[in-house]
mmCIF file of C-alpha atoms in Angstrom:
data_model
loop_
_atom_site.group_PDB
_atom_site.id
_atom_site.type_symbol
_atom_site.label_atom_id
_atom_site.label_comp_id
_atom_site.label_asym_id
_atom_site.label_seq_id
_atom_site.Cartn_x
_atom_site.Cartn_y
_atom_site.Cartn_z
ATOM 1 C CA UNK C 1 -26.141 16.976 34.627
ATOM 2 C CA UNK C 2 -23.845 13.870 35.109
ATOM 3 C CA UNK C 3 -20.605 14.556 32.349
ATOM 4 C CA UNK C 4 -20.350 12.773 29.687
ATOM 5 C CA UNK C 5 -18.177 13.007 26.237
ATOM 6 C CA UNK C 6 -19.084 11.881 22.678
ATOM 7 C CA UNK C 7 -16.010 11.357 20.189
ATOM 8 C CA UNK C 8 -16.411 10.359 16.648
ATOM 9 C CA UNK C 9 -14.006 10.083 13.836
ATOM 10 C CA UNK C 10 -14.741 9.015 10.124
ATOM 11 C CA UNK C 11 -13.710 5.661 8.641
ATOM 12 C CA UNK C 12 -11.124 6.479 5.993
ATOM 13 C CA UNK C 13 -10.115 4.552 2.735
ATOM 14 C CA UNK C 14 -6.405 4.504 0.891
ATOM 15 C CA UNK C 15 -7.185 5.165 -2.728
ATOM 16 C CA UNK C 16 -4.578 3.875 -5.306
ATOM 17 C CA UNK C 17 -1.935 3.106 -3.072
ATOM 18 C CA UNK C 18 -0.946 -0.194 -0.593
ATOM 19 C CA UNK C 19 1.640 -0.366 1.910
ATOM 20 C CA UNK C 20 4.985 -1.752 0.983
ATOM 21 C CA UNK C 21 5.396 -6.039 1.798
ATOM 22 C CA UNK C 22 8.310 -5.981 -0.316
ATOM 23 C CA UNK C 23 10.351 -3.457 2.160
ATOM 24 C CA UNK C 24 13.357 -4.755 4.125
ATOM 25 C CA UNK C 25 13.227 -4.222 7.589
ATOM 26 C CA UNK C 26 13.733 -0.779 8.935
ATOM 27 C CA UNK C 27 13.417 0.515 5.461
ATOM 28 C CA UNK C 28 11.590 4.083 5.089
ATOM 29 C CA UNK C 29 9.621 4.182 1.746
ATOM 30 C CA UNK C 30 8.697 7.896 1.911
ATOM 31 C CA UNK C 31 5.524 7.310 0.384
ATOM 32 C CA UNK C 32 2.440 9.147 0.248
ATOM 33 C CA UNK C 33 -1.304 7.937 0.653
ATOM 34 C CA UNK C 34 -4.481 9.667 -0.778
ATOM 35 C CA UNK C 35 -6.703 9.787 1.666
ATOM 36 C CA UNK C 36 -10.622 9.707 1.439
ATOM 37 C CA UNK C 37 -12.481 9.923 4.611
ATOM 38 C CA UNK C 38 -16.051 8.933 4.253
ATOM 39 C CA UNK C 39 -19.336 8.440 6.072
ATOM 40 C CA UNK C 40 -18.897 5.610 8.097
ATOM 41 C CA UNK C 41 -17.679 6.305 11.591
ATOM 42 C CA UNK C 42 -16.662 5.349 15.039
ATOM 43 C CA UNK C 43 -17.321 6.401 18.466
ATOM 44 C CA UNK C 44 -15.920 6.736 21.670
ATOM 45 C CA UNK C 45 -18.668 7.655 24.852
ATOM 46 C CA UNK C 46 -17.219 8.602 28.001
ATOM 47 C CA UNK C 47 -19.011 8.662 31.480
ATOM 48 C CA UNK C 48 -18.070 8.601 35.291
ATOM 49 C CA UNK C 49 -17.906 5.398 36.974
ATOM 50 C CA UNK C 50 -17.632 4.712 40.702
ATOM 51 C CA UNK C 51 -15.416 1.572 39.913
ATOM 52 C CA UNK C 52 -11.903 2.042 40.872
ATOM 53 C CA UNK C 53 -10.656 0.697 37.443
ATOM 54 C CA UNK C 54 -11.070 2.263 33.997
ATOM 55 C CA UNK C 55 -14.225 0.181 32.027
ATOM 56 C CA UNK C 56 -14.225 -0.214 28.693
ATOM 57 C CA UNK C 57 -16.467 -1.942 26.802
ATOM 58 C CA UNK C 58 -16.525 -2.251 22.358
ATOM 59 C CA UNK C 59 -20.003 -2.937 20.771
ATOM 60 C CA UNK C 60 -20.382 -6.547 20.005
ATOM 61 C CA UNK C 61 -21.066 -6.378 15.994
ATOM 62 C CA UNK C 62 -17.483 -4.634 16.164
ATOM 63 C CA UNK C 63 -15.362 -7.513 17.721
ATOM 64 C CA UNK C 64 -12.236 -8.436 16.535
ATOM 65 C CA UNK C 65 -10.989 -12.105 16.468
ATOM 66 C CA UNK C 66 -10.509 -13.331 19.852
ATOM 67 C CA UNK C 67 -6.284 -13.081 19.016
ATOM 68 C CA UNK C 68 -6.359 -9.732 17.792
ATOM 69 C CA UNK C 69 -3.540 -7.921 19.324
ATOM 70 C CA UNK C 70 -5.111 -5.149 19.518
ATOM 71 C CA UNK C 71 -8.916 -5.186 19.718
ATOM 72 C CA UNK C 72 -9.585 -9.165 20.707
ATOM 73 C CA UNK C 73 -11.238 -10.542 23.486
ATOM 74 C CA UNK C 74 -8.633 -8.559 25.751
ATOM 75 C CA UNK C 75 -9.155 -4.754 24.053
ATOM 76 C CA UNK C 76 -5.053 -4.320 24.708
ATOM 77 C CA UNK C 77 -5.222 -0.953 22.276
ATOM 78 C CA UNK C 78 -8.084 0.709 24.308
ATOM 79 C CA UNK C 79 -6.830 -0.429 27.705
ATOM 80 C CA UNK C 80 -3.133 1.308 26.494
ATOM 81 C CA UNK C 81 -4.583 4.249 25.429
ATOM 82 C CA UNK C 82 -6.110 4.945 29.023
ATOM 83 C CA UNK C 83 -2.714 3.637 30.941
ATOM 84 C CA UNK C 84 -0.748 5.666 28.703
ATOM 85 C CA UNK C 85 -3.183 8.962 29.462
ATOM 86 C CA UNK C 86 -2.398 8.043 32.432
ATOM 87 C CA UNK C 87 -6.312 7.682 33.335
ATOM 88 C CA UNK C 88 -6.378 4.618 36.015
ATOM 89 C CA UNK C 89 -10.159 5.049 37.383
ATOM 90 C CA UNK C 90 -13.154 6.754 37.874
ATOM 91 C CA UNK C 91 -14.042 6.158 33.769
ATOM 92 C CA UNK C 92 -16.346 4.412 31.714
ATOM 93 C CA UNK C 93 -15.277 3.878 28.069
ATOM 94 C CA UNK C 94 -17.778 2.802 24.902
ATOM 95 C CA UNK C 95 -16.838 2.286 21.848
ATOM 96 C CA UNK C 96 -18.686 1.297 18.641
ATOM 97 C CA UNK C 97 -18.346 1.793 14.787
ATOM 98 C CA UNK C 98 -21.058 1.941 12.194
ATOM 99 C CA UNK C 99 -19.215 -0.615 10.334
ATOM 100 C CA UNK C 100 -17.188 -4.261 10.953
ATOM 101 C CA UNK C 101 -13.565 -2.948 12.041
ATOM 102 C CA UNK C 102 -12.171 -5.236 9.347
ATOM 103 C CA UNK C 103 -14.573 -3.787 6.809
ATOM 104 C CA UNK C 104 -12.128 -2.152 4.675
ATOM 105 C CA UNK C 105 -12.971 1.446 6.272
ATOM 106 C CA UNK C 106 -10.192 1.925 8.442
ATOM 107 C CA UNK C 107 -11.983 2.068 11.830
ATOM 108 C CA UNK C 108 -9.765 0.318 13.794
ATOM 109 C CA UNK C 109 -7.288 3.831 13.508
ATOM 110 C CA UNK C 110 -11.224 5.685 13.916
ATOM 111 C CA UNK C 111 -12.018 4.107 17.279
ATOM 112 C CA UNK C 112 -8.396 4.674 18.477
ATOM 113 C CA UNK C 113 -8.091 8.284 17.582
ATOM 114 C CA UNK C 114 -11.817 8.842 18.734
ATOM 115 C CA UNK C 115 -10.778 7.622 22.216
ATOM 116 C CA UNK C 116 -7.804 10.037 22.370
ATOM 117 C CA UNK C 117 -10.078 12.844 21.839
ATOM 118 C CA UNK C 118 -12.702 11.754 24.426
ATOM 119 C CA UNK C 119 -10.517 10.804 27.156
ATOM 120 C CA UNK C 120 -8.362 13.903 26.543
ATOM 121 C CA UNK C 121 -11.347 16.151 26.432
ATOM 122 C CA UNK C 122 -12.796 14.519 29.542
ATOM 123 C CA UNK C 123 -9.916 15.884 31.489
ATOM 124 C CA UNK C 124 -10.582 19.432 30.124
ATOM 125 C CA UNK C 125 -8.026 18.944 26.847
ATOM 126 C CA UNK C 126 -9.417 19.809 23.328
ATOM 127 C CA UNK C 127 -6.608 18.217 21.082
ATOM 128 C CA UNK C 128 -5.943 19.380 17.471
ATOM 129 C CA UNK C 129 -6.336 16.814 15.559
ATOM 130 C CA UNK C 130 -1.899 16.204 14.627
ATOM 131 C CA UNK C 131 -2.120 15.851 18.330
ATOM 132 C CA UNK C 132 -4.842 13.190 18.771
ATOM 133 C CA UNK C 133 -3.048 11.135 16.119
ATOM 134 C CA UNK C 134 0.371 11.117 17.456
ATOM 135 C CA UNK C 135 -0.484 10.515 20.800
ATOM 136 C CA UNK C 136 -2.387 6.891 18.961
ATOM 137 C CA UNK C 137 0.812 6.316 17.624
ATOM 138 C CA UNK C 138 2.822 7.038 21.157
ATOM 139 C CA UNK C 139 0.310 4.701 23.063
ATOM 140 C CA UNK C 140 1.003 2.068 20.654
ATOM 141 C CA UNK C 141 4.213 1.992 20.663
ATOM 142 C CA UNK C 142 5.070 3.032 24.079
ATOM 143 C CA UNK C 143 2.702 0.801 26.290
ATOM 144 C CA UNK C 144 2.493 -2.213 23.349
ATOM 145 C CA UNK C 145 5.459 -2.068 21.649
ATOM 146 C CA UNK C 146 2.970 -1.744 18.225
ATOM 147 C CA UNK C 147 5.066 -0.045 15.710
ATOM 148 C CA UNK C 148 2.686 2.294 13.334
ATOM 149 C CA UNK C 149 3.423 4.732 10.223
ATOM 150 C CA UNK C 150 0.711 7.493 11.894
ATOM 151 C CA UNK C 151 -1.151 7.047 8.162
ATOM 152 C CA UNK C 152 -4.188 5.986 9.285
ATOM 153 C CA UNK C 153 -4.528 7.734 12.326
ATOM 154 C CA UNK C 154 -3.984 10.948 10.816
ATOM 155 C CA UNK C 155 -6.250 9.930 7.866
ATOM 156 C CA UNK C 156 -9.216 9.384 10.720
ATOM 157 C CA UNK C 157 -8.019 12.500 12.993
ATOM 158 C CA UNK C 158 -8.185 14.806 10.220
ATOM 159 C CA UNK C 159 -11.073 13.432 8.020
ATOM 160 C CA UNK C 160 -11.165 15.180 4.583
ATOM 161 C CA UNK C 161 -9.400 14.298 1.117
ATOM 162 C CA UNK C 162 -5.511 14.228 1.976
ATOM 163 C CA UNK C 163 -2.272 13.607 0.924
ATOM 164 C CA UNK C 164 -0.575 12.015 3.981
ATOM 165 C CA UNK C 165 3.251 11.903 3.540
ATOM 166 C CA UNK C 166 5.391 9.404 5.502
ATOM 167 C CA UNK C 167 9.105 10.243 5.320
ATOM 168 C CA UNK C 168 11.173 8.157 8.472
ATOM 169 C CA UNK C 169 9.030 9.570 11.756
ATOM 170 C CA UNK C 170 7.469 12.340 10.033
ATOM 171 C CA UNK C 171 3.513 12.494 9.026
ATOM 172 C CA UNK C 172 2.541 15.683 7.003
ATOM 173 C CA UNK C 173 -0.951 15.978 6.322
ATOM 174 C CA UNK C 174 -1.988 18.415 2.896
ATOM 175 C CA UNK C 175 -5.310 18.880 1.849
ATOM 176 C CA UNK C 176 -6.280 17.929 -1.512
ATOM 177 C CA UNK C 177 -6.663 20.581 -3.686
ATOM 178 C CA UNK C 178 -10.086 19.754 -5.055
ATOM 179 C CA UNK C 179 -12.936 22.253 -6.449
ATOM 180 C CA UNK C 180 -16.740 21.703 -4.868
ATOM 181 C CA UNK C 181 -17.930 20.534 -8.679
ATOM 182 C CA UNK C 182 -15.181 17.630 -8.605
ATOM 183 C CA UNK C 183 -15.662 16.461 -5.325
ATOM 184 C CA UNK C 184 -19.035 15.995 -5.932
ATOM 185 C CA UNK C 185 -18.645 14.410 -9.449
ATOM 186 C CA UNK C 186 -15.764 11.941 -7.345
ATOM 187 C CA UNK C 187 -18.576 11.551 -4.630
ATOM 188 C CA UNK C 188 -21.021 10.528 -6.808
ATOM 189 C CA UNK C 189 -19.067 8.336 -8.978
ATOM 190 C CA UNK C 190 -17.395 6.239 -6.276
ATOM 191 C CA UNK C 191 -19.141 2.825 -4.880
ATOM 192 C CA UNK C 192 -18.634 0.562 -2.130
ATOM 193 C CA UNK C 193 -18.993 -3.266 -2.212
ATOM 194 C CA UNK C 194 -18.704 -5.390 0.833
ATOM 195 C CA UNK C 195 -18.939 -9.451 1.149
ATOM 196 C CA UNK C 196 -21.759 -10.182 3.136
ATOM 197 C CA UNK C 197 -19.713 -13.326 4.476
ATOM 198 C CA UNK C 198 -16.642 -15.167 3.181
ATOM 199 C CA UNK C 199 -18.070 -18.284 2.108
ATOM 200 C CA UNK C 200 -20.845 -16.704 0.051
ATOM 201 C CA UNK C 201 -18.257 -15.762 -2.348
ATOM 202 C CA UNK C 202 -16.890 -18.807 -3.193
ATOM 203 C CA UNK C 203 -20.617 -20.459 -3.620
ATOM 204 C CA UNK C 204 -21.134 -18.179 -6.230
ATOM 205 C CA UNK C 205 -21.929 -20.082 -9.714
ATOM 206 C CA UNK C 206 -19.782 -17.646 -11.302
ATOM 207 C CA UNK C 207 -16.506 -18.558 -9.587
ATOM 208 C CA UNK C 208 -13.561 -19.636 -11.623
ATOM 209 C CA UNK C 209 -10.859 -22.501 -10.662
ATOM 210 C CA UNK C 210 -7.415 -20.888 -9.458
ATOM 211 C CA UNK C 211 -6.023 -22.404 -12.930
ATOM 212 C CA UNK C 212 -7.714 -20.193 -14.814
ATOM 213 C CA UNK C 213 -7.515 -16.864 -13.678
ATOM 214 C CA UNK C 214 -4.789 -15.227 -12.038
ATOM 215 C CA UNK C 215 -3.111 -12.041 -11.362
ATOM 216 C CA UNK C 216 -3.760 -9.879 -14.567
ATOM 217 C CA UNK C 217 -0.081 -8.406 -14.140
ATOM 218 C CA UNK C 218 2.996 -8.402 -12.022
ATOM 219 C CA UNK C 219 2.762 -5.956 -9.177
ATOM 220 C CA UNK C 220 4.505 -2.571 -9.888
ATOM 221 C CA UNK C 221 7.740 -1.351 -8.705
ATOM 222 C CA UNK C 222 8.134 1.228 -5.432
ATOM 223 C CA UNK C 223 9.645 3.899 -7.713
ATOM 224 C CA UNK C 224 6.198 3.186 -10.155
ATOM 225 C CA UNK C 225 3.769 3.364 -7.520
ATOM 226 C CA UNK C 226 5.441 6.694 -6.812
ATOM 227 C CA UNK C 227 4.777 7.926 -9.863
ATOM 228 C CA UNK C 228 1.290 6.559 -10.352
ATOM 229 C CA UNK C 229 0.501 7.902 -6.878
ATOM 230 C CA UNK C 230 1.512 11.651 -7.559
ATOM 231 C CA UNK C 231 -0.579 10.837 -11.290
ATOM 232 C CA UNK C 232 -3.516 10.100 -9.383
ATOM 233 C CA UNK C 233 -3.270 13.302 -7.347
ATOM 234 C CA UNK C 234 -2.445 15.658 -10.058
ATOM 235 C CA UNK C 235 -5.540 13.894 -11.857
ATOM 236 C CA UNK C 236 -7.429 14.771 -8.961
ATOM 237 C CA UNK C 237 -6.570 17.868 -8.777
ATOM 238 C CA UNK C 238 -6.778 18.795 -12.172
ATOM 239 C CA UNK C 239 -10.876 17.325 -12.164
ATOM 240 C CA UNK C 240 -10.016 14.463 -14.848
ATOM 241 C CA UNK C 241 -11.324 11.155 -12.934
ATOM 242 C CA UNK C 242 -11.088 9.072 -15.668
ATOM 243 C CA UNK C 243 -7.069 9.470 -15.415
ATOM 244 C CA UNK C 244 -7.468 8.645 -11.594
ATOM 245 C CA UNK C 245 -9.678 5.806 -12.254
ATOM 246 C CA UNK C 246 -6.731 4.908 -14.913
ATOM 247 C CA UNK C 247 -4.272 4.854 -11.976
ATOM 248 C CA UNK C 248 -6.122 2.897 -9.667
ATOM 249 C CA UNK C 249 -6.809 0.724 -12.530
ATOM 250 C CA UNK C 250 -3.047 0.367 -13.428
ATOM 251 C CA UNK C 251 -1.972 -0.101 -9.463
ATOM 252 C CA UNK C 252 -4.655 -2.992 -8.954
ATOM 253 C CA UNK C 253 -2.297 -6.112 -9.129
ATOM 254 C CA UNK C 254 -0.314 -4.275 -6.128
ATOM 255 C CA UNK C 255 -3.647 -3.795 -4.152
ATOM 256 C CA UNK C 256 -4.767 -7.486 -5.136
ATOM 257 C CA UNK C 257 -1.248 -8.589 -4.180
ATOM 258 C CA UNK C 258 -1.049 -6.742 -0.615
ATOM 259 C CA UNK C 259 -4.398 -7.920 0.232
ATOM 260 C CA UNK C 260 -3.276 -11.248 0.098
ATOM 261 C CA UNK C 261 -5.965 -12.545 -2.739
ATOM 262 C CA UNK C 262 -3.563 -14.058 -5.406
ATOM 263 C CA UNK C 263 -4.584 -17.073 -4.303
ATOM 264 C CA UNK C 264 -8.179 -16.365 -4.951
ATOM 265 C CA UNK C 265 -8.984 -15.473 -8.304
ATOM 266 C CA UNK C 266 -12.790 -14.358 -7.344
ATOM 267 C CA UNK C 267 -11.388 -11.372 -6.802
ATOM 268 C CA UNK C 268 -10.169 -10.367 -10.350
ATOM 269 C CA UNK C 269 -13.469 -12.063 -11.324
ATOM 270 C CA UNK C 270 -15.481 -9.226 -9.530
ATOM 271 C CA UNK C 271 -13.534 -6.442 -10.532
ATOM 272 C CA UNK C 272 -13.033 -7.638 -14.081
ATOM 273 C CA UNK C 273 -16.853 -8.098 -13.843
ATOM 274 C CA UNK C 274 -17.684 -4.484 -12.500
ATOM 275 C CA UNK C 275 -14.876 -3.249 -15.457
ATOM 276 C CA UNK C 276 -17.221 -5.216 -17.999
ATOM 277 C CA UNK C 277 -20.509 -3.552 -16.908
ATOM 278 C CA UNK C 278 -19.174 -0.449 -16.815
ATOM 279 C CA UNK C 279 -16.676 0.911 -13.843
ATOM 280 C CA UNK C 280 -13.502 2.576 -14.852
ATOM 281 C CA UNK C 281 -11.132 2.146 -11.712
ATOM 282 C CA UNK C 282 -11.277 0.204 -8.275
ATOM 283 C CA UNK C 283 -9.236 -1.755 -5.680
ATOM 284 C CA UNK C 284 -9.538 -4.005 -3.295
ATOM 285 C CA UNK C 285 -10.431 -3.173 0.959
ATOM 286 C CA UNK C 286 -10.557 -4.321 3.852
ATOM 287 C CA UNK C 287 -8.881 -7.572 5.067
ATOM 288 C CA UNK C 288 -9.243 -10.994 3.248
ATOM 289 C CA UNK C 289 -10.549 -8.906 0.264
ATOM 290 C CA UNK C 290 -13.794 -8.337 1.782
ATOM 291 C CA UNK C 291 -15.293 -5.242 0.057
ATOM 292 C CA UNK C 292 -14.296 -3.440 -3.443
ATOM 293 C CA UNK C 293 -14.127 0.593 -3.995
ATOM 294 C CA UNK C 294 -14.719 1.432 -7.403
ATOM 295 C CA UNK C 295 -15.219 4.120 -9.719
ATOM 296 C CA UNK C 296 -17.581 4.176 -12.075
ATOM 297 C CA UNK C 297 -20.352 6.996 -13.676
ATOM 298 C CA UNK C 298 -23.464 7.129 -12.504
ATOM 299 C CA UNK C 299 -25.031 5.856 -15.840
ATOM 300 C CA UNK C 300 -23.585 2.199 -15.167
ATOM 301 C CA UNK C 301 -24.080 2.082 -11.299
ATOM 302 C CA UNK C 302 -27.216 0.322 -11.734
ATOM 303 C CA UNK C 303 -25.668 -2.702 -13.822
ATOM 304 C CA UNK C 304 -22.585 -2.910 -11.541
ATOM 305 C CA UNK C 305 -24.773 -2.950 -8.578
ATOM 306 C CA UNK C 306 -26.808 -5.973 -10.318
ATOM 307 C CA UNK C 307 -23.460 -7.598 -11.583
ATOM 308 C CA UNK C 308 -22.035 -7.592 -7.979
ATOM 309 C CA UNK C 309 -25.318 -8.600 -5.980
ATOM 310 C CA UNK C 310 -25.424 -11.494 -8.301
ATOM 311 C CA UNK C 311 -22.036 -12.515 -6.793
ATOM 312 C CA UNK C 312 -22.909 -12.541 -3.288
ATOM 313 C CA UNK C 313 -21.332 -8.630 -3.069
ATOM 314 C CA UNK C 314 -23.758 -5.955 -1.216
ATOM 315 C CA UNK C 315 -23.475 -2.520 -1.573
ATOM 316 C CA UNK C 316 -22.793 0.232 0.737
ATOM 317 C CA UNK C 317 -23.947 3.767 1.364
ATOM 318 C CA UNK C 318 -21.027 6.029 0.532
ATOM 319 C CA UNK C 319 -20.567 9.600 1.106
ATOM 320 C CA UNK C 320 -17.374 11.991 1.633
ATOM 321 C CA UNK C 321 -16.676 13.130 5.339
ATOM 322 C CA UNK C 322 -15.079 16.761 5.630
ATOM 323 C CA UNK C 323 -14.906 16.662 9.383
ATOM 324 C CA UNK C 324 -12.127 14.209 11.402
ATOM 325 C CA UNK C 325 -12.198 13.666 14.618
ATOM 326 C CA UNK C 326 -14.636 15.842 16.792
ATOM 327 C CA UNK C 327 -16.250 16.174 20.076
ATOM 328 C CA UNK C 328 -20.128 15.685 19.486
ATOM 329 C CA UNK C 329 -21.703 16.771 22.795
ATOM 330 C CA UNK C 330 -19.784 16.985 25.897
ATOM 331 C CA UNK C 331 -20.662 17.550 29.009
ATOM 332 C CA UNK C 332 -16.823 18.509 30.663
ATOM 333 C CA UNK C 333 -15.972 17.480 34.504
ATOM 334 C CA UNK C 334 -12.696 19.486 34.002
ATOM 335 C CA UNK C 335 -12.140 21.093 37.493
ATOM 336 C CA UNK C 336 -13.243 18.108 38.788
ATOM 337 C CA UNK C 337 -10.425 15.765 38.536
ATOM 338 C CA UNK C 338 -6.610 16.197 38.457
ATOM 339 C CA UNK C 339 -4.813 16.003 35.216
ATOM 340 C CA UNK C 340 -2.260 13.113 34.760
ATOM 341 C CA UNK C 341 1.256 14.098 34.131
ATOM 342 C CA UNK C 342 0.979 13.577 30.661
ATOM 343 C CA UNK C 343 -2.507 15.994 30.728
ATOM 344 C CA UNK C 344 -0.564 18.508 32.419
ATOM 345 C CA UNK C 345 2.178 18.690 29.940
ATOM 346 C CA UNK C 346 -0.279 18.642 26.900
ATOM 347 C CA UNK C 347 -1.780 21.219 28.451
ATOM 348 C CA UNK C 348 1.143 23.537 27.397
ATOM 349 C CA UNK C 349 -0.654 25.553 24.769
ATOM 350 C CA UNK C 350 -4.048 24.342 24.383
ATOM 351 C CA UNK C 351 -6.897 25.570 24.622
ATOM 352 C CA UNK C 352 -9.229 24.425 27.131
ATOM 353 C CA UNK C 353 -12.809 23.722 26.582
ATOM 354 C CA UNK C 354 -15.284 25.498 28.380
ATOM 355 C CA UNK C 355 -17.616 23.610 31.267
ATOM 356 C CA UNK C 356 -21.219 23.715 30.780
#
């Protein structure tokens, strides 16, 4: 049977926290992130080729802006990510996502992490999944001189609710503490709203002038969002979701800020919309405040839904994923090929997986 490797790793969304514009250069935060990893993912598919390049090829519905640095017309990430693995030929690459890569959903880090694993496990390496994510953030900065936190490539390698701590070059990934009853209650409760296209939004009949609404407050402080952020977890934690939906609530001028949308008041129109019909906490996602994540019970999800629709807004399928990244069905060449330096001294340690 001719080898082949499937890699997939779930989109991921940031709940109640942004990162930093305000930060000087070269100035370490030491924040943390909440973590959700849900059912939208991305995959990488491996096969031999007989070209003597590396192909790789991304699903048209998930292209990037021709510029992109990293995923445009030119794929620079994907094509790093091979040089740096140090696999030159013999390789075809595919990668897709279930979703838009600027959907909000984090599967720009999904697709790069999934790659890791499938290239890695092509060449007879099954990589934990701390070891998937920092060799994403090594072949960005290394071969494209991309500087990352590791955030959201741990967030996609290790799937799961997380807290993922940033303190100067260290990620630490812990678990949320969470019984099955109030991850199913937080499950249920949360909904996902994307923007169908840009330009519907502003057709909507609904939309305000810029003079007349703006941000509802200033953003909060670093040593705030802090504190909100480690209120949100202990709320979490602790099962009470209307005090998380209170936090995300209270840090939503920061997410409205970060995503660039003060200069678009639709934005607090929607959410102050959803708020009105019955949601208790959201934020904004994606780029150019495409999509909204909100919280809300499942008595008002129908007259949110019908609010939002209304607005040119379209609802999403949203479930938790407990699984990160993961090798679906592999067929392994591994004693087939020689493993590239940096194979060999990953290889220190790790298990190997076993040829069918």
């Amino acid at each position: 049977m001719e080898p082949i490797v499937i890699a997939r790793a779930p989109g991921h969304i940031s709940l109640g926290f942004a990162d930093s514009p305000d930060l000087a250069p070269g100035e370490d935060l030491g924040e943390a992130l909440i973590s959700v990893a849900v059912n939208h993912h991305a995959y990488a598919i491996v096969t031999p080729s007989r070209d003597k390049d590396i192909r790789i090829a991304c699903a048209e519905h998930n292209a990037a802006p021709d510029d992109d640095p990293m995923w445009g017309a030119e794929l620079a990430l994907p094509k790093a990510i091979a040089r740096f693995l140090g696999v030159r030929e013999g390789l075809s690459v595919l990668l897709c996502a279930q979703a838009p890569l600027r959907s909000g959903l984090g599967l720009s880090g999904s697709l790069t992490v999934s790659m890791v694993k499938a290239l890695a496990f092509s060449c007879g390496l099954d990589l934990e999944a701390g070891e998937v994510a920092e060799l994403a953030v090594s072949a960005m900065a290394d071969t494209l001189g991309l500087a990352s936190d590791g955030q959201h490539l741990h967030a996609a390698a290790y799937g799961g609710l997380n807290v993922i701590n940033r303190a100067r070059d260290q990620v630490q990934v812990e678990p949320l503490r969470l019984s099955a009853e109030v991850r199913q209650s937080l499950e249920a409760q949360l909904m996902l709203f994307e923007a169908d296209c840009p330009t519907c939004l502003h057709s909507s009949k609904s939309y305000r002038s810029c003079t007349e609404m703006r941000d509802p407050a200033p953003a909060p402080s670093i040593q705030a969002r802090r504190e909100t952020c480690q209120s949100a977890r202990l709320a979490l934690e602790q099962g009470d979701l209307t005090a998380f939906a209170d936090s995300l609530h209270w840090l939503w001028p920061e997410r409205h800020r970060a995503a660039e949308a003060s200069n678009d008041p639709f934005a607090v129109e929607c959410y102050q919309i959803a708020r009105d019909n019955g949601a208790i906490g959201g934020q904004l996602i994606g780029a150019r405040q495409r999509g909204f994540l909100l919280l809300c019970p499942e008595a008002h999800q129908q007259r949110v839904t019908d609010s939002l629709t209304a607005l040119g807004l379209q609802r999403w399928p949203l479930a938790l994923e407990e699984q990160g990244v993961q090798v679906m069905e592999a067929v392994s060449r591994a004693g087939e090929i020689s493993l590239p330096p940096i194979m060999q001294t990953l290889q220190r340690g790790i298990h190997l997986p076993q040829t069918q």
